[in-house]
PDB file of C-alpha atoms in Angstrom:
ATOM      1  CA  ASP A   1     205.256 150.278  86.686  1.00  0.00           C
ATOM      2  CA  ALA A   2     203.547 147.215  85.270  1.00  0.00           C
ATOM      3  CA  LYS A   3     200.662 147.934  82.904  1.00  0.00           C
ATOM      4  CA  THR A   4     197.285 146.267  83.043  1.00  0.00           C
ATOM      5  CA  THR A   5     194.909 145.171  80.303  1.00  0.00           C
ATOM      6  CA  GLN A   6     191.183 144.966  80.894  1.00  0.00           C
ATOM      7  CA  PRO A   7     188.247 144.422  78.550  1.00  0.00           C
ATOM      8  CA  PRO A   8     186.599 147.760  77.786  1.00  0.00           C
ATOM      9  CA  SER A   9     183.144 146.643  78.781  1.00  0.00           C
ATOM     10  CA  MET A  10     181.057 143.757  80.002  1.00  0.00           C
ATOM     11  CA  ASP A  11     177.462 143.077  80.934  1.00  0.00           C
ATOM     12  CA  CYS A  12     176.231 140.847  83.687  1.00  0.00           C
ATOM     13  CA  ALA A  13     172.870 139.812  85.057  1.00  0.00           C
ATOM     14  CA  GLU A  14     171.609 141.027  88.383  1.00  0.00           C
ATOM     15  CA  GLY A  15     172.037 138.404  91.081  1.00  0.00           C
ATOM     16  CA  ARG A  16     174.716 136.513  89.192  1.00  0.00           C
ATOM     17  CA  ALA A  17     178.417 136.547  89.863  1.00  0.00           C
ATOM     18  CA  ALA A  18     180.455 139.019  87.838  1.00  0.00           C
ATOM     19  CA  ASN A  19     183.992 137.927  86.940  1.00  0.00           C
ATOM     20  CA  LEU A  20     186.230 140.783  85.837  1.00  0.00           C
ATOM     21  CA  PRO A  21     189.558 139.786  84.273  1.00  0.00           C
ATOM     22  CA  CYS A  22     192.792 141.737  84.322  1.00  0.00           C
ATOM     23  CA  ASN A  23     196.102 140.918  82.662  1.00  0.00           C
ATOM     24  CA  HIS A  24     199.323 142.208  84.173  1.00  0.00           C
ATOM     25  CA  SER A  25     201.932 140.028  82.521  1.00  0.00           C
ATOM     26  CA  THR A  26     204.846 142.353  83.329  1.00  0.00           C
ATOM     27  CA  ILE A  27     204.125 142.523  87.051  1.00  0.00           C
ATOM     28  CA  SER A  28     207.173 142.271  89.274  1.00  0.00           C
ATOM     29  CA  GLY A  29     207.527 140.590  92.616  1.00  0.00           C
ATOM     30  CA  ASN A  30     207.099 143.721  94.708  1.00  0.00           C
ATOM     31  CA  GLU A  31     203.939 144.973  93.013  1.00  0.00           C
ATOM     32  CA  TYR A  32     200.436 144.708  94.402  1.00  0.00           C
ATOM     33  CA  VAL A  33     197.230 144.286  92.421  1.00  0.00           C
ATOM     34  CA  TYR A  34     194.550 146.797  93.382  1.00  0.00           C
ATOM     35  CA  TRP A  35     190.950 147.112  92.312  1.00  0.00           C
ATOM     36  CA  TYR A  36     188.930 150.296  92.489  1.00  0.00           C
ATOM     37  CA  ARG A  37     185.597 151.182  90.974  1.00  0.00           C
ATOM     38  CA  GLN A  38     184.044 154.482  89.986  1.00  0.00           C
ATOM     39  CA  ILE A  39     180.325 154.964  89.835  1.00  0.00           C
ATOM     40  CA  HIS A  40     179.284 157.709  87.454  1.00  0.00           C
ATOM     41  CA  SER A  41     180.250 161.222  88.624  1.00  0.00           C
ATOM     42  CA  GLN A  42     181.685 159.984  91.919  1.00  0.00           C
ATOM     43  CA  GLY A  43     185.175 159.451  93.268  1.00  0.00           C
ATOM     44  CA  PRO A  44     186.732 155.985  92.997  1.00  0.00           C
ATOM     45  CA  GLN A  45     185.973 153.457  95.698  1.00  0.00           C
ATOM     46  CA  TYR A  46     188.548 151.006  96.995  1.00  0.00           C
ATOM     47  CA  ILE A  47     187.461 147.391  96.565  1.00  0.00           C
ATOM     48  CA  ILE A  48     190.313 145.035  97.352  1.00  0.00           C
ATOM     49  CA  HIS A  49     194.001 144.404  96.828  1.00  0.00           C
ATOM     50  CA  GLY A  50     196.434 141.510  96.988  1.00  0.00           C
ATOM     51  CA  LEU A  51     200.021 140.492  96.435  1.00  0.00           C
ATOM     52  CA  LYS A  52     199.978 136.796  95.617  1.00  0.00           C
ATOM     53  CA  ASN A  53     197.349 135.133  97.762  1.00  0.00           C
ATOM     54  CA  ASN A  54     193.660 135.204  96.988  1.00  0.00           C
ATOM     55  CA  GLU A  55     191.768 137.746  99.027  1.00  0.00           C
ATOM     56  CA  THR A  56     188.147 138.150 100.052  1.00  0.00           C
ATOM     57  CA  ASN A  57     186.293 140.931 101.799  1.00  0.00           C
ATOM     58  CA  GLU A  58     182.716 142.056 102.169  1.00  0.00           C
ATOM     59  CA  MET A  59     182.647 143.501  98.678  1.00  0.00           C
ATOM     60  CA  ALA A  60     184.478 141.030  96.481  1.00  0.00           C
ATOM     61  CA  SER A  61     187.027 138.294  96.008  1.00  0.00           C
ATOM     62  CA  LEU A  62     190.346 138.646  94.241  1.00  0.00           C
ATOM     63  CA  ILE A  63     191.848 135.623  92.564  1.00  0.00           C
ATOM     64  CA  ILE A  64     195.485 135.985  91.479  1.00  0.00           C
ATOM     65  CA  THR A  65     197.047 133.310  89.276  1.00  0.00           C
ATOM     66  CA  GLU A  66     200.062 131.475  90.582  1.00  0.00           C
ATOM     67  CA  ASP A  67     202.372 133.216  88.113  1.00  0.00           C
ATOM     68  CA  ARG A  68     200.747 136.542  89.078  1.00  0.00           C
ATOM     69  CA  LYS A  69     200.347 137.527  85.439  1.00  0.00           C
ATOM     70  CA  SER A  70     196.602 137.873  85.672  1.00  0.00           C
ATOM     71  CA  SER A  71     193.836 138.242  88.204  1.00  0.00           C
ATOM     72  CA  THR A  72     190.070 138.134  88.421  1.00  0.00           C
ATOM     73  CA  LEU A  73     187.809 140.267  90.545  1.00  0.00           C
ATOM     74  CA  ILE A  74     184.640 138.467  91.525  1.00  0.00           C
ATOM     75  CA  LEU A  75     181.491 140.268  92.598  1.00  0.00           C
ATOM     76  CA  PRO A  76     179.537 137.329  94.036  1.00  0.00           C
ATOM     77  CA  HIS A  77     176.001 138.650  93.576  1.00  0.00           C
ATOM     78  CA  ALA A  78     175.923 141.638  91.274  1.00  0.00           C
ATOM     79  CA  THR A  79     173.293 144.299  91.887  1.00  0.00           C
ATOM     80  CA  LEU A  80     172.255 147.263  89.771  1.00  0.00           C
ATOM     81  CA  ARG A  81     174.299 149.473  92.103  1.00  0.00           C
ATOM     82  CA  ASP A  82     177.447 147.638  91.030  1.00  0.00           C
ATOM     83  CA  THR A  83     177.223 149.290  87.605  1.00  0.00           C
ATOM     84  CA  ALA A  84     180.489 151.237  87.393  1.00  0.00           C
ATOM     85  CA  VAL A  85     183.911 151.462  85.784  1.00  0.00           C
ATOM     86  CA  TYR A  86     186.256 148.971  87.424  1.00  0.00           C
ATOM     87  CA  TYR A  87     189.966 149.702  87.470  1.00  0.00           C
ATOM     88  CA  CYS A  88     192.683 147.094  87.929  1.00  0.00           C
ATOM     89  CA  ILE A  89     195.898 148.796  89.027  1.00  0.00           C
ATOM     90  CA  VAL A  90     199.349 147.456  89.718  1.00  0.00           C
ATOM     91  CA  ARG A  91     201.193 149.437  92.356  1.00  0.00           C
ATOM     92  CA  PRO A  92     204.802 149.044  93.419  1.00  0.00           C
ATOM     93  CA  ARG A  93     205.501 148.303  97.026  1.00  0.00           C
ATOM     94  CA  SER A  94     207.121 151.684  97.444  1.00  0.00           C
ATOM     95  CA  ASN A  95     206.616 154.644  99.650  1.00  0.00           C
ATOM     96  CA  ASP A  96     204.888 156.963  97.217  1.00  0.00           C
ATOM     97  CA  TYR A  97     201.638 154.971  96.979  1.00  0.00           C
ATOM     98  CA  LYS A  98     200.821 156.494  93.599  1.00  0.00           C
ATOM     99  CA  LEU A  99     198.010 154.896  91.618  1.00  0.00           C
ATOM    100  CA  SER A 100     197.995 154.966  87.825  1.00  0.00           C
ATOM    101  CA  PHE A 101     194.499 154.560  86.404  1.00  0.00           C
ATOM    102  CA  GLY A 102     193.971 152.987  82.997  1.00  0.00           C
ATOM    103  CA  ALA A 103     190.752 152.886  81.007  1.00  0.00           C
ATOM    104  CA  GLY A 104     189.146 150.212  83.174  1.00  0.00           C
ATOM    105  CA  THR A 105     186.182 147.982  82.414  1.00  0.00           C
ATOM    106  CA  THR A 106     182.719 149.488  82.206  1.00  0.00           C
ATOM    107  CA  VAL A 107     180.461 146.968  83.896  1.00  0.00           C
ATOM    108  CA  THR A 108     176.738 147.203  83.331  1.00  0.00           C
ATOM    109  CA  VAL A 109     174.516 145.092  85.542  1.00  0.00           C
ATOM    110  CA  ARG A 110     171.175 144.399  83.921  1.00  0.00           C
ATOM    111  CA  ALA A 111     167.949 143.428  85.641  1.00  0.00           C
TER     112      ALA A 111
ATOM    113  CA  GLY B   1     185.632 154.788 108.492  1.00  0.00           C
ATOM    114  CA  ALA B   2     188.065 156.261 105.951  1.00  0.00           C
ATOM    115  CA  VAL B   3     185.824 159.069 104.725  1.00  0.00           C
ATOM    116  CA  VAL B   4     187.172 161.837 102.545  1.00  0.00           C
ATOM    117  CA  SER B   5     185.125 164.916 101.766  1.00  0.00           C
ATOM    118  CA  GLN B   6     185.523 167.629  99.167  1.00  0.00           C
ATOM    119  CA  HIS B   7     184.093 171.105  99.049  1.00  0.00           C
ATOM    120  CA  PRO B   8     182.509 172.407  96.986  1.00  0.00           C
ATOM    121  CA  SER B   9     180.940 169.527  95.075  1.00  0.00           C
ATOM    122  CA  TRP B  10     180.522 171.763  92.058  1.00  0.00           C
ATOM    123  CA  VAL B  11     181.512 175.300  91.152  1.00  0.00           C
ATOM    124  CA  ILE B  12     181.020 177.619  88.208  1.00  0.00           C
ATOM    125  CA  CYS B  13     183.416 180.516  87.822  1.00  0.00           C
ATOM    126  CA  LYS B  14     184.290 183.111  85.266  1.00  0.00           C
ATOM    127  CA  SER B  15     187.424 182.943  83.173  1.00  0.00           C
ATOM    128  CA  GLY B  16     190.363 184.617  84.894  1.00  0.00           C
ATOM    129  CA  THR B  17     189.201 184.035  88.445  1.00  0.00           C
ATOM    130  CA  SER B  18     190.671 181.607  90.972  1.00  0.00           C
ATOM    131  CA  VAL B  19     188.884 178.720  92.613  1.00  0.00           C
ATOM    132  CA  LYS B  20     189.826 176.856  95.779  1.00  0.00           C
ATOM    133  CA  ILE B  21     188.834 173.243  96.382  1.00  0.00           C
ATOM    134  CA  GLU B  22     189.148 171.673  99.826  1.00  0.00           C
ATOM    135  CA  CYS B  23     189.836 168.037 100.594  1.00  0.00           C
ATOM    136  CA  ARG B  24     189.403 166.708 104.121  1.00  0.00           C
ATOM    137  CA  SER B  25     189.983 163.344 105.702  1.00  0.00           C
ATOM    138  CA  LEU B  26     187.195 163.117 108.265  1.00  0.00           C
ATOM    139  CA  ASP B  27     188.119 160.175 110.451  1.00  0.00           C
ATOM    140  CA  PHE B  28     191.803 159.593 109.908  1.00  0.00           C
ATOM    141  CA  GLN B  29     195.008 161.517 109.570  1.00  0.00           C
ATOM    142  CA  ALA B  30     196.247 161.639 106.017  1.00  0.00           C
ATOM    143  CA  THR B  31     199.991 161.491 105.701  1.00  0.00           C
ATOM    144  CA  THR B  32     199.704 162.013 101.965  1.00  0.00           C
ATOM    145  CA  MET B  33     197.023 163.488  99.750  1.00  0.00           C
ATOM    146  CA  PHE B  34     196.754 163.216  96.003  1.00  0.00           C
ATOM    147  CA  TRP B  35     194.956 165.390  93.457  1.00  0.00           C
ATOM    148  CA  TYR B  36     193.552 163.972  90.219  1.00  0.00           C
ATOM    149  CA  ARG B  37     191.767 165.454  87.252  1.00  0.00           C
ATOM    150  CA  GLN B  38     189.274 163.639  85.060  1.00  0.00           C
ATOM    151  CA  PHE B  39     187.945 164.904  81.746  1.00  0.00           C
ATOM    152  CA  PRO B  40     184.663 163.517  80.334  1.00  0.00           C
ATOM    153  CA  LYS B  41     184.878 159.893  79.210  1.00  0.00           C
ATOM    154  CA  GLN B  42     188.511 159.695  80.306  1.00  0.00           C
ATOM    155  CA  SER B  43     190.293 158.090  83.203  1.00  0.00           C
ATOM    156  CA  LEU B  44     191.749 159.821  86.229  1.00  0.00           C
ATOM    157  CA  MET B  45     195.062 161.586  85.737  1.00  0.00           C
ATOM    158  CA  LEU B  46     197.275 162.224  88.744  1.00  0.00           C
ATOM    159  CA  MET B  47     198.183 165.899  89.040  1.00  0.00           C
ATOM    160  CA  ALA B  48     200.216 166.075  92.218  1.00  0.00           C
ATOM    161  CA  THR B  49     201.138 164.451  95.495  1.00  0.00           C
ATOM    162  CA  SER B  50     201.277 166.431  98.707  1.00  0.00           C
ATOM    163  CA  ASN B  51     202.661 165.544 102.094  1.00  0.00           C
ATOM    164  CA  GLU B  52     201.683 167.510 105.174  1.00  0.00           C
ATOM    165  CA  GLY B  53     204.000 170.393 105.804  1.00  0.00           C
ATOM    166  CA  SER B  54     206.029 170.078 102.621  1.00  0.00           C
ATOM    167  CA  LYS B  55     205.789 171.230  99.036  1.00  0.00           C
ATOM    168  CA  ALA B  56     203.688 169.243  96.623  1.00  0.00           C
ATOM    169  CA  THR B  57     205.263 167.098  93.938  1.00  0.00           C
ATOM    170  CA  TYR B  58     203.689 167.719  90.557  1.00  0.00           C
ATOM    171  CA  GLU B  59     203.394 165.246  87.701  1.00  0.00           C
ATOM    172  CA  GLN B  60     205.028 166.055  84.407  1.00  0.00           C
ATOM    173  CA  GLY B  61     203.043 168.587  82.414  1.00  0.00           C
ATOM    174  CA  VAL B  62     201.109 170.000  85.384  1.00  0.00           C
ATOM    175  CA  GLU B  63     201.810 173.689  85.996  1.00  0.00           C
ATOM    176  CA  LYS B  64     202.624 174.171  89.666  1.00  0.00           C
ATOM    177  CA  ASP B  65     202.009 177.924  89.487  1.00  0.00           C
ATOM    178  CA  LYS B  66     198.551 177.373  88.084  1.00  0.00           C
ATOM    179  CA  PHE B  67     197.470 174.578  90.409  1.00  0.00           C
ATOM    180  CA  LEU B  68     198.521 175.639  93.893  1.00  0.00           C
ATOM    181  CA  ILE B  69     198.394 172.923  96.509  1.00  0.00           C
ATOM    182  CA  ASN B  70     198.555 173.517 100.237  1.00  0.00           C
ATOM    183  CA  HIS B  71     198.626 170.658 102.743  1.00  0.00           C
ATOM    184  CA  ALA B  72     198.681 172.549 106.001  1.00  0.00           C
ATOM    185  CA  SER B  73     197.423 169.822 108.309  1.00  0.00           C
ATOM    186  CA  LEU B  74     197.033 166.061 108.435  1.00  0.00           C
ATOM    187  CA  THR B  75     193.340 166.359 107.588  1.00  0.00           C
ATOM    188  CA  LEU B  76     193.189 169.172 105.039  1.00  0.00           C
ATOM    189  CA  SER B  77     194.630 169.834 101.610  1.00  0.00           C
ATOM    190  CA  THR B  78     193.531 172.546  99.223  1.00  0.00           C
ATOM    191  CA  LEU B  79     193.874 172.909  95.466  1.00  0.00           C
ATOM    192  CA  THR B  80     193.610 176.404  94.040  1.00  0.00           C
ATOM    193  CA  VAL B  81     193.119 176.764  90.308  1.00  0.00           C
ATOM    194  CA  THR B  82     194.507 180.197  89.544  1.00  0.00           C
ATOM    195  CA  SER B  83     193.368 182.311  86.608  1.00  0.00           C
ATOM    196  CA  ALA B  84     191.020 179.583  85.495  1.00  0.00           C
ATOM    197  CA  HIS B  85     190.167 179.184  81.823  1.00  0.00           C
ATOM    198  CA  PRO B  86     187.512 177.091  80.079  1.00  0.00           C
ATOM    199  CA  GLU B  87     190.053 174.346  79.349  1.00  0.00           C
ATOM    200  CA  ASP B  88     190.475 173.897  83.116  1.00  0.00           C
ATOM    201  CA  SER B  89     186.858 172.757  83.338  1.00  0.00           C
ATOM    202  CA  SER B  90     187.058 169.228  84.678  1.00  0.00           C
ATOM    203  CA  PHE B  91     186.214 166.865  87.532  1.00  0.00           C
ATOM    204  CA  TYR B  92     188.813 167.275  90.268  1.00  0.00           C
ATOM    205  CA  ILE B  93     189.186 164.413  92.729  1.00  0.00           C
ATOM    206  CA  CYS B  94     191.358 164.173  95.798  1.00  0.00           C
ATOM    207  CA  SER B  95     192.436 161.116  97.707  1.00  0.00           C
ATOM    208  CA  ALA B  96     193.968 160.712 101.115  1.00  0.00           C
ATOM    209  CA  ARG B  97     196.257 158.014 102.371  1.00  0.00           C
ATOM    210  CA  GLY B  98     196.202 157.013 105.979  1.00  0.00           C
ATOM    211  CA  GLY B  99     199.206 155.785 107.855  1.00  0.00           C
ATOM    212  CA  LEU B 100     200.078 152.299 108.975  1.00  0.00           C
ATOM    213  CA  ALA B 101     199.670 152.982 112.674  1.00  0.00           C
ATOM    214  CA  GLY B 102     196.809 151.382 114.577  1.00  0.00           C
ATOM    215  CA  GLY B 103     196.372 148.594 112.040  1.00  0.00           C
ATOM    216  CA  GLY B 104     195.857 150.921 109.099  1.00  0.00           C
ATOM    217  CA  ARG B 105     196.816 149.675 105.672  1.00  0.00           C
ATOM    218  CA  GLY B 106     197.911 152.980 104.234  1.00  0.00           C
ATOM    219  CA  GLU B 107     195.372 152.748 101.424  1.00  0.00           C
ATOM    220  CA  GLN B 108     194.101 155.663  99.356  1.00  0.00           C
ATOM    221  CA  TYR B 109     190.539 156.769  99.930  1.00  0.00           C
ATOM    222  CA  PHE B 110     188.923 159.104  97.452  1.00  0.00           C
ATOM    223  CA  GLY B 111     186.729 162.137  97.853  1.00  0.00           C
ATOM    224  CA  PRO B 112     183.476 162.524  95.917  1.00  0.00           C
ATOM    225  CA  GLY B 113     184.999 164.964  93.452  1.00  0.00           C
ATOM    226  CA  THR B 114     184.445 168.601  92.529  1.00  0.00           C
ATOM    227  CA  ARG B 115     183.075 169.538  89.148  1.00  0.00           C
ATOM    228  CA  LEU B 116     184.568 172.811  87.946  1.00  0.00           C
ATOM    229  CA  THR B 117     183.037 174.708  85.057  1.00  0.00           C
ATOM    230  CA  VAL B 118     184.819 177.813  83.817  1.00  0.00           C
ATOM    231  CA  THR B 119     182.741 180.097  81.635  1.00  0.00           C
TER     232      THR B 119
END
């Protein structure tokens, strides 16, 4: 499975957009990019996923570069409740649907 | 939609006893359920994958006789930690994957976790 690289931590201001980068330079053509987040002492929450096109939902936008070697998760208007560990995961388009969690990015939204 | 519950949310038990944790998908049928373990300040580690009506598949290094998994129905999976010891103290999280029928995307949805403390 392709590995991902994320910055260990980042701060952002409440009300501003938060842009979370993820490198996945060894991604293959049949692998999806998934984003989950985990608020302290809770189970992970699904945010968004994509294959090659940019995606948007009610929580966030996912921008995937044309070569698919990196992506950015955008939280358009960060709130204090968005403080969490954000995980970028590459998952093969296979039947087992396993997710391999790395260290993620600890995002702290400050008032 | 896509709610997964776990029970109990926390449990304290004595060393040598067994503890059962339940994972339920409340509003969808889960073709596959996963069990993870998370130690403090670490990421989630997949322990096993279970499909309804079949034996669980354990990840390398996870003792199948110690962590018994039963997936008896499409909405319930249980993890039993047998003969628990203090080193088994951890945050146990399950996830459930829905099917693709009815417009589902087959994504994994996670439970809130169960904090186990073995004294």
